[in-house]
Amino acid sequence: MLWPLAGALIALSVLCAGLILLLGWHLFKLKRFLLWLDSPALPLPEERGLWGDIFYRLKNLLKSQPAAHQPHDISHEQIRLVAEHLPDGVVLIDAQQRIVWFNQAAETQLGLKGRSDIGQFISYIIRNATFNAWLTGAGEDRLTMPAPADSSRSLALRRVPMPGAQQMLFCHDITEQVRVDAMRRDFIANVSHELRTPITVIAGFLESFADMEEPDAQRFKDYLKLMREQSDRMRRLIDDLLTLARLEADTEVVIEPVDVAALARSLMQEAQSLSGGRHKVSLELDSDVRIAGNHKEIHSALSNLVSNAVRYTPSGGQITLRWRTNAAGGGEFSVTDTGEGIEPQHIPRLTERFYRVDRGRSRALGGTGLGLAIVKHVLQRHQAHLRIESTVGKGSTFTAVFPPERIIPAATETPQSPGQAAA
């Protein structure tokens, strides 16, 4: 319209000016949009026209986004909380092996100190050459090592590559597994040793018989006596092993009222028979309450305590059996002897299988090394425990302590005066 009136030059100039203004207006709107992108928390600009349509559609899109992302955000927070309270340690390290994050278990297992170790090089905190070589190497992704915070515990570590050359370390406490594996190896070695000795003795006598051109009746009789002793030793060992296996395999205990007072009288007779008059055996009954439990198992456990006392008390010594009710309302069956006593460092391990304070003396006296292990298992099955008190040179007291929940009150309310029998 301007061309015929004002000429081509003016018309082109006006057109260019209009295009420049339009471009500047769009650039201004684009700048406002970019500023909002940098700060999305701010409200969207109110516009009209093309930009108004764009902002209107963007506003509707944003309204639908929170609903779509909310489950993801909740899931991410839940994952973080779960990782924080995992029983296994979790540590995230960056490409330079600096600690980015760790959970509570990692603090205990690896000796990390709160959040002050965030950003520290893990090799500065865990000063273990094997660990550092494993962390930087390209070999196995698993490692077993002592816990830096407590060398008596064992850890199994695993590293998992993460994006950005980061690594995630997982730490699992395997102390109990290591202990069980060691016990299993020791158990197999001990059983093999305990069986090998009598088998070797019997095999040796049989070879001697085979080499005799003219059997000597007296030697033959002596050898048979020794062979019988060794076969009895194997039988006792196998019987104890089978008893332990049964106790571990059976999860249920057949409950019946056990008259411990009557059982104690029977055990005193057993002690007298085993002693053969070498000891003074006495019985003190300070209670007539019964126990809810398995009669056969309880008899086996208490019989082991009695036989041990007879076996390890020198001739002329005193053995006292006692059944009483303690202050907590539980029952206590104790066996006190005047033997040599046990040094304190041995007491915590006495209930381990095949553990002996004096191996040579125990074998000479006919022990299998499994008696107190059987006692421990039986008492555990009855929610009871074994208490051991000993003084070197004076003697020992082994007490089976039953909880109040296992006690069946006596039929009569009248208190019974302590009874005592001696032989």
Tab-separated table of N, CA and C in Angstrom, residues 277-280 313-318 338:
chain	number	residue	atom	x	y	z
A	277	GLY	N	31.679	-97.022	95.752
A	277	GLY	CA	32.132	-96.803	97.122
A	277	GLY	C	33.326	-95.876	97.233
A	278	ARG	N	33.772	-95.296	96.131
A	278	ARG	CA	34.956	-94.418	96.167
A	278	ARG	C	34.638	-93.003	96.635
A	279	HIS	N	33.351	-92.617	96.610
A	279	HIS	CA	32.965	-91.260	96.972
A	279	HIS	C	31.816	-91.282	97.975
A	280	LYS	N	31.654	-90.156	98.650
A	280	LYS	CA	30.491	-89.968	99.498
A	280	LYS	C	29.456	-89.201	98.681
A	313	THR	N	35.955	-86.695	90.017
A	313	THR	CA	36.222	-86.467	91.439
A	313	THR	C	37.127	-87.571	91.967
A	314	PRO	N	38.244	-87.216	92.576
A	314	PRO	CA	39.150	-88.254	93.098
A	314	PRO	C	38.487	-89.083	94.187
A	315	SER	N	39.030	-90.254	94.398
A	315	SER	CA	38.510	-91.144	95.438
A	315	SER	C	38.545	-90.438	96.793
A	316	GLY	N	37.476	-90.656	97.559
A	316	GLY	CA	37.360	-90.014	98.859
A	316	GLY	C	36.669	-88.667	98.806
A	317	GLY	N	36.345	-88.201	97.616
A	317	GLY	CA	35.706	-86.910	97.463
A	317	GLY	C	34.221	-86.947	97.762
A	318	GLN	N	33.609	-85.758	97.784
A	318	GLN	CA	32.190	-85.600	98.111
A	318	GLN	C	31.435	-85.158	96.859
A	338	THR	N	33.906	-82.241	94.748
A	338	THR	CA	35.132	-81.724	95.357
A	338	THR	C	36.333	-82.129	94.524
